[in-house]
PDB file of C-alpha atoms and ligand atoms in Angstrom:
ATOM      1  CA  UNK A 264      80.760  91.513 -40.327  1.00  0.00           C
ATOM      2  CA  UNK A 265      81.175  94.992 -41.792  1.00  0.00           C
ATOM      3  CA  UNK A 266      82.073  94.760 -45.454  1.00  0.00           C
ATOM      4  CA  UNK A 267      82.643  97.477 -48.065  1.00  0.00           C
ATOM      5  CA  UNK A 268      79.807  97.158 -50.548  1.00  0.00           C
ATOM      6  CA  UNK A 269      80.331  98.618 -54.016  1.00  0.00           C
ATOM      7  CA  UNK A 270      77.357 100.731 -55.042  1.00  0.00           C
ATOM      8  CA  UNK A 271      77.117 101.378 -58.768  1.00  0.00           C
ATOM      9  CA  UNK A 272      74.813 104.155 -59.910  1.00  0.00           C
ATOM     10  CA  UNK A 273      73.515 104.022 -63.499  1.00  0.00           C
ATOM     11  CA  UNK A 274      72.378 107.586 -63.911  1.00  0.00           C
ATOM     12  CA  UNK A 275      70.389 107.768 -67.150  1.00  0.00           C
ATOM     13  CA  UNK A 276      70.611 104.696 -69.417  1.00  0.00           C
ATOM     14  CA  UNK A 277      68.673 104.224 -72.620  1.00  0.00           C
ATOM     15  CA  UNK A 278      65.494 102.546 -71.385  1.00  0.00           C
ATOM     16  CA  UNK A 279      63.451 105.335 -69.889  1.00  0.00           C
ATOM     17  CA  UNK A 280      62.326 108.364 -71.866  1.00  0.00           C
ATOM     18  CA  UNK A 281      61.904 112.021 -70.817  1.00  0.00           C
ATOM     19  CA  UNK A 282      58.110 111.760 -70.504  1.00  0.00           C
ATOM     20  CA  UNK A 283      58.471 109.146 -67.767  1.00  0.00           C
ATOM     21  CA  UNK A 284      60.270 111.390 -65.301  1.00  0.00           C
ATOM     22  CA  UNK A 285      61.315 115.039 -65.232  1.00  0.00           C
ATOM     23  CA  UNK A 286      64.207 113.898 -63.015  1.00  0.00           C
ATOM     24  CA  UNK A 287      65.835 111.710 -65.671  1.00  0.00           C
ATOM     25  CA  UNK A 288      69.026 113.622 -66.587  1.00  0.00           C
ATOM     26  CA  UNK A 289      69.429 114.380 -70.277  1.00  0.00           C
ATOM     27  CA  UNK A 290      72.058 117.061 -70.915  1.00  0.00           C
ATOM     28  CA  UNK A 291      75.763 116.444 -70.213  1.00  0.00           C
ATOM     29  CA  UNK A 292      75.568 119.006 -67.382  1.00  0.00           C
ATOM     30  CA  UNK A 293      72.593 117.286 -65.754  1.00  0.00           C
ATOM     31  CA  UNK A 294      74.047 113.783 -66.200  1.00  0.00           C
ATOM     32  CA  UNK A 295      77.364 114.908 -64.689  1.00  0.00           C
ATOM     33  CA  UNK A 296      75.676 116.809 -61.861  1.00  0.00           C
ATOM     34  CA  UNK A 297      73.557 113.805 -60.879  1.00  0.00           C
ATOM     35  CA  UNK A 298      76.588 111.522 -61.196  1.00  0.00           C
ATOM     36  CA  UNK A 299      78.656 113.696 -58.847  1.00  0.00           C
ATOM     37  CA  UNK A 300      75.786 113.859 -56.336  1.00  0.00           C
ATOM     38  CA  UNK A 301      75.420 110.064 -56.533  1.00  0.00           C
ATOM     39  CA  UNK A 302      79.143 109.629 -55.881  1.00  0.00           C
ATOM     40  CA  UNK A 303      78.923 112.025 -52.921  1.00  0.00           C
ATOM     41  CA  UNK A 304      76.023 109.956 -51.592  1.00  0.00           C
ATOM     42  CA  UNK A 305      78.136 106.787 -51.699  1.00  0.00           C
ATOM     43  CA  UNK A 306      78.332 105.384 -55.224  1.00  0.00           C
ATOM     44  CA  UNK A 307      81.840 104.135 -56.039  1.00  0.00           C
ATOM     45  CA  UNK A 308      81.070 103.387 -59.699  1.00  0.00           C
ATOM     46  CA  UNK A 309      79.110 105.550 -62.121  1.00  0.00           C
ATOM     47  CA  UNK A 310      77.652 103.739 -65.153  1.00  0.00           C
ATOM     48  CA  UNK A 311      77.220 106.174 -68.026  1.00  0.00           C
ATOM     49  CA  UNK A 312      75.153 106.603 -71.167  1.00  0.00           C
ATOM     50  CA  UNK A 313      74.648 109.847 -73.100  1.00  0.00           C
ATOM     51  CA  UNK A 314      71.539 111.468 -74.540  1.00  0.00           C
ATOM     52  CA  UNK A 315      70.969 114.074 -77.177  1.00  0.00           C
ATOM     53  CA  UNK A 316      70.597 117.253 -75.106  1.00  0.00           C
ATOM     54  CA  UNK A 317      67.660 118.614 -77.094  1.00  0.00           C
ATOM     55  CA  UNK A 318      65.523 115.514 -77.532  1.00  0.00           C
ATOM     56  CA  UNK A 319      66.691 113.133 -74.795  1.00  0.00           C
ATOM     57  CA  UNK A 320      67.142 110.356 -77.365  1.00  0.00           C
ATOM     58  CA  UNK A 321      69.919 107.923 -76.339  1.00  0.00           C
ATOM     59  CA  UNK A 322      73.075 109.014 -78.161  1.00  0.00           C
ATOM     60  CA  UNK A 323      76.415 107.397 -78.979  1.00  0.00           C
ATOM     61  CA  UNK A 324      78.103 110.720 -79.804  1.00  0.00           C
ATOM     62  CA  UNK A 325      81.632 110.528 -78.321  1.00  0.00           C
ATOM     63  CA  UNK A 326      81.719 114.320 -77.852  1.00  0.00           C
ATOM     64  CA  UNK A 327      78.802 114.080 -75.414  1.00  0.00           C
ATOM     65  CA  UNK A 328      80.566 111.313 -73.476  1.00  0.00           C
ATOM     66  CA  UNK A 329      83.789 113.343 -73.380  1.00  0.00           C
ATOM     67  CA  UNK A 330      81.917 116.321 -71.945  1.00  0.00           C
ATOM     68  CA  UNK A 331      80.152 114.166 -69.341  1.00  0.00           C
ATOM     69  CA  UNK A 332      83.376 112.412 -68.306  1.00  0.00           C
ATOM     70  CA  UNK A 333      85.367 115.657 -68.067  1.00  0.00           C
ATOM     71  CA  UNK A 334      82.693 117.303 -65.967  1.00  0.00           C
ATOM     72  CA  UNK A 335      82.572 114.360 -63.546  1.00  0.00           C
ATOM     73  CA  UNK A 336      86.332 113.904 -63.359  1.00  0.00           C
ATOM     74  CA  UNK A 337      86.762 117.544 -62.378  1.00  0.00           C
ATOM     75  CA  UNK A 338      84.744 116.908 -59.229  1.00  0.00           C
ATOM     76  CA  UNK A 339      84.863 113.216 -58.351  1.00  0.00           C
ATOM     77  CA  UNK A 340      87.232 110.230 -58.289  1.00  0.00           C
ATOM     78  CA  UNK A 341      84.418 107.699 -58.789  1.00  0.00           C
ATOM     79  CA  UNK A 342      85.160 104.841 -61.164  1.00  0.00           C
ATOM     80  CA  UNK A 343      83.648 105.800 -64.519  1.00  0.00           C
ATOM     81  CA  UNK A 344      82.027 102.912 -66.359  1.00  0.00           C
ATOM     82  CA  UNK A 345      81.016 103.620 -69.962  1.00  0.00           C
ATOM     83  CA  UNK A 346      78.207 101.593 -71.436  1.00  0.00           C
ATOM     84  CA  UNK A 347      79.077  99.560 -74.518  1.00  0.00           C
ATOM     85  CA  UNK A 348      75.464  98.419 -74.665  1.00  0.00           C
ATOM     86  CA  UNK A 349      74.248 101.836 -75.746  1.00  0.00           C
ATOM     87  CA  UNK A 350      70.767 101.109 -76.941  1.00  0.00           C
ATOM     88  CA  UNK A 351      69.557  98.114 -78.941  1.00  0.00           C
ATOM     89  CA  UNK A 352      69.066 100.314 -82.005  1.00  0.00           C
ATOM     90  CA  UNK A 353      72.750 101.365 -82.248  1.00  0.00           C
ATOM     91  CA  UNK A 354      75.375  99.503 -84.272  1.00  0.00           C
ATOM     92  CA  UNK A 355      78.316  97.961 -82.450  1.00  0.00           C
ATOM     93  CA  UNK A 356      80.658 100.575 -83.935  1.00  0.00           C
ATOM     94  CA  UNK A 357      78.436 103.353 -82.576  1.00  0.00           C
ATOM     95  CA  UNK A 358      78.234 101.658 -79.184  1.00  0.00           C
ATOM     96  CA  UNK A 359      82.040 101.417 -78.939  1.00  0.00           C
ATOM     97  CA  UNK A 360      83.074 104.799 -80.309  1.00  0.00           C
ATOM     98  CA  UNK A 361      83.138 106.688 -76.997  1.00  0.00           C
ATOM     99  CA  UNK A 362      84.923 103.964 -75.040  1.00  0.00           C
ATOM    100  CA  UNK A 363      87.521 103.547 -77.800  1.00  0.00           C
ATOM    101  CA  UNK A 364      88.266 107.264 -77.526  1.00  0.00           C
ATOM    102  CA  UNK A 365      88.083 107.748 -73.759  1.00  0.00           C
ATOM    103  CA  UNK A 366      89.579 104.405 -72.639  1.00  0.00           C
ATOM    104  CA  UNK A 367      87.714 104.405 -69.302  1.00  0.00           C
ATOM    105  CA  UNK A 368      88.627 102.337 -66.270  1.00  0.00           C
ATOM    106  CA  UNK A 369      85.490 100.266 -66.703  1.00  0.00           C
ATOM    107  CA  UNK A 370      83.018  99.391 -69.475  1.00  0.00           C
ATOM    108  CA  UNK A 371      79.861  97.373 -69.550  1.00  0.00           C
ATOM    109  CA  UNK A 372      79.900  94.170 -71.600  1.00  0.00           C
ATOM    110  CA  UNK A 373      76.607  92.449 -72.391  1.00  0.00           C
ATOM    111  CA  UNK A 374      77.006  88.688 -72.376  1.00  0.00           C
ATOM    112  CA  UNK A 375      74.455  87.606 -74.966  1.00  0.00           C
ATOM    113  CA  UNK A 376      71.965  88.543 -77.663  1.00  0.00           C
ATOM    114  CA  UNK A 377      68.370  88.771 -76.525  1.00  0.00           C
ATOM    115  CA  UNK A 378      64.953  90.317 -76.791  1.00  0.00           C
ATOM    116  CA  UNK A 379      64.872  93.497 -74.712  1.00  0.00           C
ATOM    117  CA  UNK A 380      61.228  94.470 -74.467  1.00  0.00           C
ATOM    118  CA  UNK A 381      60.490  98.064 -73.558  1.00  0.00           C
ATOM    119  CA  UNK A 382      57.212  98.227 -75.495  1.00  0.00           C
ATOM    120  CA  UNK A 383      54.956  97.518 -72.458  1.00  0.00           C
ATOM    121  CA  UNK A 384      56.147 100.836 -70.991  1.00  0.00           C
ATOM    122  CA  UNK A 385      54.504 102.672 -73.889  1.00  0.00           C
ATOM    123  CA  UNK A 386      51.033 101.649 -72.692  1.00  0.00           C
ATOM    124  CA  UNK A 387      51.431 103.590 -69.446  1.00  0.00           C
ATOM    125  CA  UNK A 388      51.609 107.045 -71.021  1.00  0.00           C
ATOM    126  CA  UNK A 389      49.110 109.006 -73.063  1.00  0.00           C
ATOM    127  CA  UNK A 390      50.947 112.162 -73.977  1.00  0.00           C
ATOM    128  CA  UNK A 391      54.587 112.335 -74.927  1.00  0.00           C
ATOM    129  CA  UNK A 392      57.142 115.106 -74.559  1.00  0.00           C
ATOM    130  CA  UNK A 393      58.872 114.013 -77.790  1.00  0.00           C
ATOM    131  CA  UNK A 394      57.538 112.229 -80.876  1.00  0.00           C
ATOM    132  CA  UNK A 395      60.355 109.683 -80.920  1.00  0.00           C
ATOM    133  CA  UNK A 396      59.469 108.164 -77.548  1.00  0.00           C
ATOM    134  CA  UNK A 397      56.539 105.812 -78.367  1.00  0.00           C
ATOM    135  CA  UNK A 398      58.166 104.643 -81.620  1.00  0.00           C
ATOM    136  CA  UNK A 399      61.451 103.996 -79.799  1.00  0.00           C
ATOM    137  CA  UNK A 400      59.738 101.809 -77.212  1.00  0.00           C
ATOM    138  CA  UNK A 401      57.517 100.054 -79.752  1.00  0.00           C
ATOM    139  CA  UNK A 402      60.557  99.175 -81.919  1.00  0.00           C
ATOM    140  CA  UNK A 403      61.774  96.803 -79.190  1.00  0.00           C
ATOM    141  CA  UNK A 404      59.043  94.360 -80.262  1.00  0.00           C
ATOM    142  CA  UNK A 405      61.156  93.471 -83.294  1.00  0.00           C
ATOM    143  CA  UNK A 406      64.715  94.640 -82.573  1.00  0.00           C
ATOM    144  CA  UNK A 407      67.209  92.158 -81.131  1.00  0.00           C
ATOM    145  CA  UNK A 408      69.761  93.450 -78.638  1.00  0.00           C
ATOM    146  CA  UNK A 409      72.695  91.914 -80.494  1.00  0.00           C
ATOM    147  CA  UNK A 410      75.725  90.760 -78.542  1.00  0.00           C
ATOM    148  CA  UNK A 411      77.099  87.848 -80.561  1.00  0.00           C
ATOM    149  CA  UNK A 412      80.248  85.975 -79.584  1.00  0.00           C
ATOM    150  CA  UNK A 413      82.028  87.964 -82.272  1.00  0.00           C
ATOM    151  CA  UNK A 414      80.761  91.238 -80.762  1.00  0.00           C
ATOM    152  CA  UNK A 415      81.880  90.167 -77.288  1.00  0.00           C
ATOM    153  CA  UNK A 416      85.317  89.228 -78.616  1.00  0.00           C
ATOM    154  CA  UNK A 417      85.584  92.581 -80.405  1.00  0.00           C
ATOM    155  CA  UNK A 418      84.857  94.423 -77.169  1.00  0.00           C
ATOM    156  CA  UNK A 419      87.244  92.254 -75.152  1.00  0.00           C
ATOM    157  CA  UNK A 420      89.971  92.750 -77.741  1.00  0.00           C
ATOM    158  CA  UNK A 421      89.500  96.481 -78.251  1.00  0.00           C
ATOM    159  CA  UNK A 422      88.854  97.632 -74.709  1.00  0.00           C
ATOM    160  CA  UNK A 423      90.181  94.894 -72.396  1.00  0.00           C
ATOM    161  CA  UNK A 424      93.580  93.247 -72.112  1.00  0.00           C
ATOM    162  CA  UNK A 425      96.646  94.394 -70.216  1.00  0.00           C
ATOM    163  CA  UNK A 426      96.144  97.988 -69.001  1.00  0.00           C
ATOM    164  CA  UNK A 427      92.677  98.082 -70.532  1.00  0.00           C
ATOM    165  CA  UNK A 428      89.236  98.396 -69.012  1.00  0.00           C
ATOM    166  CA  UNK A 429      87.734  96.053 -66.439  1.00  0.00           C
ATOM    167  CA  UNK A 430      84.215  94.978 -67.320  1.00  0.00           C
ATOM    168  CA  UNK A 431      80.790  95.065 -65.745  1.00  0.00           C
ATOM    169  CA  UNK A 432      79.583  91.779 -67.255  1.00  0.00           C
ATOM    170  CA  UNK A 433      75.850  92.209 -67.761  1.00  0.00           C
ATOM    171  CA  UNK A 434      74.208  88.778 -67.372  1.00  0.00           C
ATOM    172  CA  UNK A 435      70.470  88.787 -68.045  1.00  0.00           C
ATOM    173  CA  UNK A 436      69.975  85.051 -67.708  1.00  0.00           C
ATOM    174  CA  UNK A 437      71.811  81.977 -66.453  1.00  0.00           C
ATOM    175  CA  UNK A 438      73.060  81.099 -69.952  1.00  0.00           C
ATOM    176  CA  UNK A 439      75.100  84.274 -70.002  1.00  0.00           C
ATOM    177  CA  UNK A 440      77.105  82.925 -67.073  1.00  0.00           C
ATOM    178  CA  UNK A 441      78.258  80.027 -69.229  1.00  0.00           C
ATOM    179  CA  UNK A 442      79.610  82.566 -71.693  1.00  0.00           C
ATOM    180  CA  UNK A 443      81.498  84.334 -68.877  1.00  0.00           C
ATOM    181  CA  UNK A 444      82.988  80.972 -67.829  1.00  0.00           C
ATOM    182  CA  UNK A 445      83.959  80.257 -71.449  1.00  0.00           C
ATOM    183  CA  UNK A 446      85.919  83.504 -71.841  1.00  0.00           C
ATOM    184  CA  UNK A 447      87.550  83.097 -68.424  1.00  0.00           C
ATOM    185  CA  UNK A 448      88.681  79.634 -69.486  1.00  0.00           C
ATOM    186  CA  UNK A 449      89.981  81.035 -72.804  1.00  0.00           C
ATOM    187  CA  UNK A 450      91.925  83.702 -70.914  1.00  0.00           C
ATOM    188  CA  UNK A 451      90.122  86.629 -72.589  1.00  0.00           C
ATOM    189  CA  UNK A 452      88.598  87.594 -69.237  1.00  0.00           C
ATOM    190  CA  UNK A 453      90.815  87.911 -66.181  1.00  0.00           C
ATOM    191  CA  UNK A 454      89.716  86.942 -62.678  1.00  0.00           C
ATOM    192  CA  UNK A 455      88.178  88.237 -60.591  1.00  0.00           C
ATOM    193  CA  UNK A 456      85.449  89.169 -63.057  1.00  0.00           C
ATOM    194  CA  UNK A 457      82.667  91.542 -62.027  1.00  0.00           C
ATOM    195  CA  UNK A 458      79.310  90.013 -62.907  1.00  0.00           C
ATOM    196  CA  UNK A 459      76.158  92.103 -62.842  1.00  0.00           C
ATOM    197  CA  UNK A 460      73.108  89.874 -62.326  1.00  0.00           C
ATOM    198  CA  UNK A 461      70.424  91.723 -64.288  1.00  0.00           C
ATOM    199  CA  UNK A 462      66.922  90.675 -63.303  1.00  0.00           C
ATOM    200  CA  UNK A 463      63.607  91.846 -64.642  1.00  0.00           C
ATOM    201  CA  UNK A 464      64.314  92.795 -68.262  1.00  0.00           C
ATOM    202  CA  UNK A 465      61.516  91.469 -70.482  1.00  0.00           C
ATOM    203  CA  UNK A 466      63.351  88.802 -72.475  1.00  0.00           C
ATOM    204  CA  UNK A 467      65.724  87.912 -69.628  1.00  0.00           C
ATOM    205  CA  UNK A 468      65.342  86.255 -66.238  1.00  0.00           C
ATOM    206  CA  UNK A 469      62.536  87.699 -64.093  1.00  0.00           C
ATOM    207  CA  UNK A 470      63.047  89.714 -60.927  1.00  0.00           C
ATOM    208  CA  UNK A 471      62.332  87.186 -58.181  1.00  0.00           C
ATOM    209  CA  UNK A 472      64.353  86.006 -55.166  1.00  0.00           C
ATOM    210  CA  UNK A 473      64.375  82.426 -56.476  1.00  0.00           C
ATOM    211  CA  UNK A 474      65.932  83.603 -59.731  1.00  0.00           C
ATOM    212  CA  UNK A 475      68.631  85.557 -57.930  1.00  0.00           C
ATOM    213  CA  UNK A 476      69.456  82.397 -55.956  1.00  0.00           C
ATOM    214  CA  UNK A 477      69.573  80.497 -59.255  1.00  0.00           C
ATOM    215  CA  UNK A 478      71.943  83.047 -60.809  1.00  0.00           C
ATOM    216  CA  UNK A 479      74.165  82.957 -57.720  1.00  0.00           C
ATOM    217  CA  UNK A 480      74.207  79.150 -57.512  1.00  0.00           C
ATOM    218  CA  UNK A 481      75.009  78.889 -61.232  1.00  0.00           C
ATOM    219  CA  UNK A 482      77.796  81.470 -60.964  1.00  0.00           C
ATOM    220  CA  UNK A 483      79.235  79.692 -57.914  1.00  0.00           C
ATOM    221  CA  UNK A 484      79.273  76.416 -59.832  1.00  0.00           C
ATOM    222  CA  UNK A 485      80.698  77.809 -63.083  1.00  0.00           C
ATOM    223  CA  UNK A 486      82.982  80.583 -61.830  1.00  0.00           C
ATOM    224  CA  UNK A 487      83.950  79.441 -58.317  1.00  0.00           C
ATOM    225  CA  UNK A 488      86.124  82.028 -56.599  1.00  0.00           C
ATOM    226  CA  UNK A 489      86.879  83.830 -59.871  1.00  0.00           C
ATOM    227  CA  UNK A 490      84.030  86.296 -59.659  1.00  0.00           C
ATOM    228  CA  UNK A 491      82.468  89.140 -57.704  1.00  0.00           C
ATOM    229  CA  UNK A 492      78.833  89.994 -58.243  1.00  0.00           C
ATOM    230  CA  UNK A 493      76.430  92.874 -58.084  1.00  0.00           C
ATOM    231  CA  UNK A 494      72.651  92.861 -58.420  1.00  0.00           C
ATOM    232  CA  UNK A 495      70.524  95.068 -60.639  1.00  0.00           C
ATOM    233  CA  UNK A 496      66.782  94.545 -60.669  1.00  0.00           C
ATOM    234  CA  UNK A 497      64.793  96.573 -63.183  1.00  0.00           C
ATOM    235  CA  UNK A 498      61.723  98.326 -61.871  1.00  0.00           C
ATOM    236  CA  UNK A 499      60.193  98.029 -58.446  1.00  0.00           C
ATOM    237  CA  UNK A 500      62.327  95.068 -57.350  1.00  0.00           C
ATOM    238  CA  UNK A 501      65.429  97.301 -57.514  1.00  0.00           C
ATOM    239  CA  UNK A 502      65.778  97.849 -53.755  1.00  0.00           C
ATOM    240  CA  UNK A 503      64.458  94.478 -52.482  1.00  0.00           C
ATOM    241  CA  UNK A 504      66.639  92.341 -54.753  1.00  0.00           C
ATOM    242  CA  UNK A 505      69.600  94.716 -54.448  1.00  0.00           C
ATOM    243  CA  UNK A 506      69.320  94.272 -50.683  1.00  0.00           C
ATOM    244  CA  UNK A 507      69.158  90.504 -51.123  1.00  0.00           C
ATOM    245  CA  UNK A 508      72.333  90.671 -53.199  1.00  0.00           C
ATOM    246  CA  UNK A 509      74.080  92.503 -50.377  1.00  0.00           C
ATOM    247  CA  UNK A 510      72.894  89.865 -47.890  1.00  0.00           C
ATOM    248  CA  UNK A 511      74.265  87.175 -50.213  1.00  0.00           C
ATOM    249  CA  UNK A 512      77.693  88.831 -50.104  1.00  0.00           C
ATOM    250  CA  UNK A 513      77.502  90.859 -53.283  1.00  0.00           C
ATOM    251  CA  UNK A 514      77.424  94.444 -54.449  1.00  0.00           C
ATOM    252  CA  UNK A 515      74.505  96.487 -55.728  1.00  0.00           C
ATOM    253  CA  UNK A 516      73.510  98.768 -58.600  1.00  0.00           C
ATOM    254  CA  UNK A 517      70.865 101.464 -58.393  1.00  0.00           C
ATOM    255  CA  UNK A 518      70.038 104.484 -60.550  1.00  0.00           C
ATOM    256  CA  UNK A 519      67.372 105.910 -62.810  1.00  0.00           C
ATOM    257  CA  UNK A 520      68.559 103.744 -65.718  1.00  0.00           C
ATOM    258  CA  UNK A 521      67.015 100.755 -63.956  1.00  0.00           C
ATOM    259  CA  UNK A 522      64.128 102.227 -61.970  1.00  0.00           C
ATOM    260  CA  UNK A 523      62.554 105.686 -61.843  1.00  0.00           C
ATOM    261  CA  UNK A 524      60.938 105.409 -58.415  1.00  0.00           C
ATOM    262  CA  UNK A 525      62.086 105.738 -54.810  1.00  0.00           C
ATOM    263  CA  UNK A 526      59.026 103.993 -53.352  1.00  0.00           C
ATOM    264  CA  UNK A 527      55.872 102.522 -54.801  1.00  0.00           C
ATOM    265  CA  UNK A 528      54.183 105.180 -56.959  1.00  0.00           C
ATOM    266  CA  UNK A 529      56.723 107.906 -56.077  1.00  0.00           C
ATOM    267  CA  UNK A 530      59.292 109.118 -58.594  1.00  0.00           C
ATOM    268  CA  UNK A 531      62.848 109.472 -57.330  1.00  0.00           C
ATOM    269  CA  UNK A 532      63.885 113.107 -57.507  1.00  0.00           C
ATOM    270  CA  UNK A 533      67.506 112.190 -58.240  1.00  0.00           C
ATOM    271  CA  UNK A 534      69.936 109.315 -58.566  1.00  0.00           C
ATOM    272  CA  UNK A 535      71.509 110.346 -55.268  1.00  0.00           C
ATOM    273  CA  UNK A 536      68.199 109.694 -53.525  1.00  0.00           C
ATOM    274  CA  UNK A 537      68.361 106.047 -54.580  1.00  0.00           C
ATOM    275  CA  UNK A 538      72.031 105.776 -53.573  1.00  0.00           C
ATOM    276  CA  UNK A 539      71.228 107.249 -50.163  1.00  0.00           C
ATOM    277  CA  UNK A 540      68.409 104.737 -49.708  1.00  0.00           C
ATOM    278  CA  UNK A 541      70.489 101.646 -50.494  1.00  0.00           C
ATOM    279  CA  UNK A 542      73.270 103.081 -48.338  1.00  0.00           C
ATOM    280  CA  UNK A 543      70.897 103.391 -45.368  1.00  0.00           C
ATOM    281  CA  UNK A 544      69.770  99.811 -45.891  1.00  0.00           C
ATOM    282  CA  UNK A 545      73.229  98.317 -46.168  1.00  0.00           C
ATOM    283  CA  UNK A 546      74.454 100.319 -43.161  1.00  0.00           C
ATOM    284  CA  UNK A 547      71.483  99.011 -41.150  1.00  0.00           C
ATOM    285  CA  UNK A 548      72.679  95.545 -42.149  1.00  0.00           C
ATOM    286  CA  UNK A 549      76.092  96.340 -40.630  1.00  0.00           C
ATOM    287  CA  UNK A 550      77.962  97.062 -43.880  1.00  0.00           C
ATOM    288  CA  UNK A 551      79.395 100.257 -45.337  1.00  0.00           C
ATOM    289  CA  UNK A 552      79.779 101.700 -48.818  1.00  0.00           C
ATOM    290  CA  UNK A 553      83.078 101.060 -50.582  1.00  0.00           C
ATOM    291  CA  UNK A 554      85.152 104.053 -51.629  1.00  0.00           C
ATOM    292  CA  UNK A 555      86.164 104.281 -55.300  1.00  0.00           C
ATOM    293  CA  UNK A 556      89.667 103.058 -54.428  1.00  0.00           C
ATOM    294  CA  UNK A 557      88.253 100.128 -52.456  1.00  0.00           C
ATOM    295  CA  UNK A 558      86.171  99.269 -55.518  1.00  0.00           C
ATOM    296  CA  UNK A 559      89.279  99.504 -57.699  1.00  0.00           C
ATOM    297  CA  UNK A 560      91.173  97.157 -55.365  1.00  0.00           C
ATOM    298  CA  UNK A 561      88.288  94.674 -55.164  1.00  0.00           C
ATOM    299  CA  UNK A 562      87.790  94.561 -58.947  1.00  0.00           C
ATOM    300  CA  UNK A 563      91.409  94.696 -60.078  1.00  0.00           C
ATOM    301  CA  UNK A 564      91.324  98.197 -61.546  1.00  0.00           C
ATOM    302  CA  UNK A 565      94.654 100.055 -61.564  1.00  0.00           C
ATOM    303  CA  UNK A 566      94.473 102.830 -58.937  1.00  0.00           C
ATOM    304  CA  UNK A 567      93.581 106.311 -60.138  1.00  0.00           C
ATOM    305  CA  UNK A 568      96.708 108.246 -60.948  1.00  0.00           C
ATOM    306  CA  UNK A 569      98.601 105.225 -62.284  1.00  0.00           C
ATOM    307  CA  UNK A 570      96.257 104.816 -65.241  1.00  0.00           C
ATOM    308  CA  UNK A 571      93.995 107.317 -66.905  1.00  0.00           C
TER     309      UNK A 571
HETATM  310  N1  KMH B 103      70.208  98.743 -69.023  1.00  0.00           N
HETATM  311  C1  KMH B 103      70.570  97.664 -68.145  1.00  0.00           C
HETATM  312  C2  KMH B 103      69.467  96.683 -67.966  1.00  0.00           C
HETATM  313  C3  KMH B 103      74.630  98.494 -70.795  1.00  0.00           C
HETATM  314  O1  KMH B 103      74.587  99.689 -70.615  1.00  0.00           O
HETATM  315  O2  KMH B 103      75.561  97.946 -71.398  1.00  0.00           O
HETATM  316  C4  KMH B 103      71.806  97.006 -68.573  1.00  0.00           C
HETATM  317  C5  KMH B 103      72.918  97.899 -69.045  1.00  0.00           C
HETATM  318  C6  KMH B 103      73.512  97.592 -70.347  1.00  0.00           C
HETATM  319  O3  KMH B 103      73.299  98.814 -68.343  1.00  0.00           O
HETATM  320 ZN1   ZN B 104      73.524 100.808 -69.192  1.00  0.00          ZN
END
């Protein structure tokens, strides 16, 4: 049966570095341009990070986020989803500053503290565009991506609640689903929650079909009908496991934050290229992409115009 599938596009993130792809957008103009193209290609939700325009280093500067958001809003009605994960080297206050100011329709919310290993990526490159890149990746050997219960409650309290943001609940392992169930039970999260199954981060669950089934079965058991899900697989499993998520009745996230390629050994030239690819696949499967307003209705976001 034809079903509107919500495609999220995560356009730049804080994992990849400028050396890895010339197509990774860095400046507010480039991030906004790629976001608008991704929305035109079929993405209903745009997941946003910012980078320092000169160096490409992940940035928490609210002024950069404001510029990105204003540029996108002038040309697109896509749901804008601001990261509260930032990068594992930012403090919680830094990570929240932009969302506290902008009050977006959606924010990410990472459901547990974990190792987040980017250091193996450093071995693949010999020469770097910027000095900070190898040190940034190497630092993930010792840095914890901190998302304590207190941090989660701070984010829920500051950004959620009545009239607040809906959340993309980033779950990197089955244990994180227990935390989602806990906050649903406590009433701090409101159903239906939007769970992003994140597979393939070093330190989280690996990117394999069996693990996606395990995440889905665990979420079904713990969350019942109170959740919707999307699938994000880091690296080359992005399209295969995203497709599997669609087949399982879920939604899908693509974008250069999670994977720089469009096929084995070939860099994607834009975020829109990845959106177009998953769109072709899901249309071949008999589905269609959800519009931003269909995504808002499905996820309980107040319709554009009535809020923000
Ligand atoms: N980078 C992804 C694996 C966030 O921005 O809050 C998860 C993510 C986290 O998008
Ligand atoms: Zn992100």
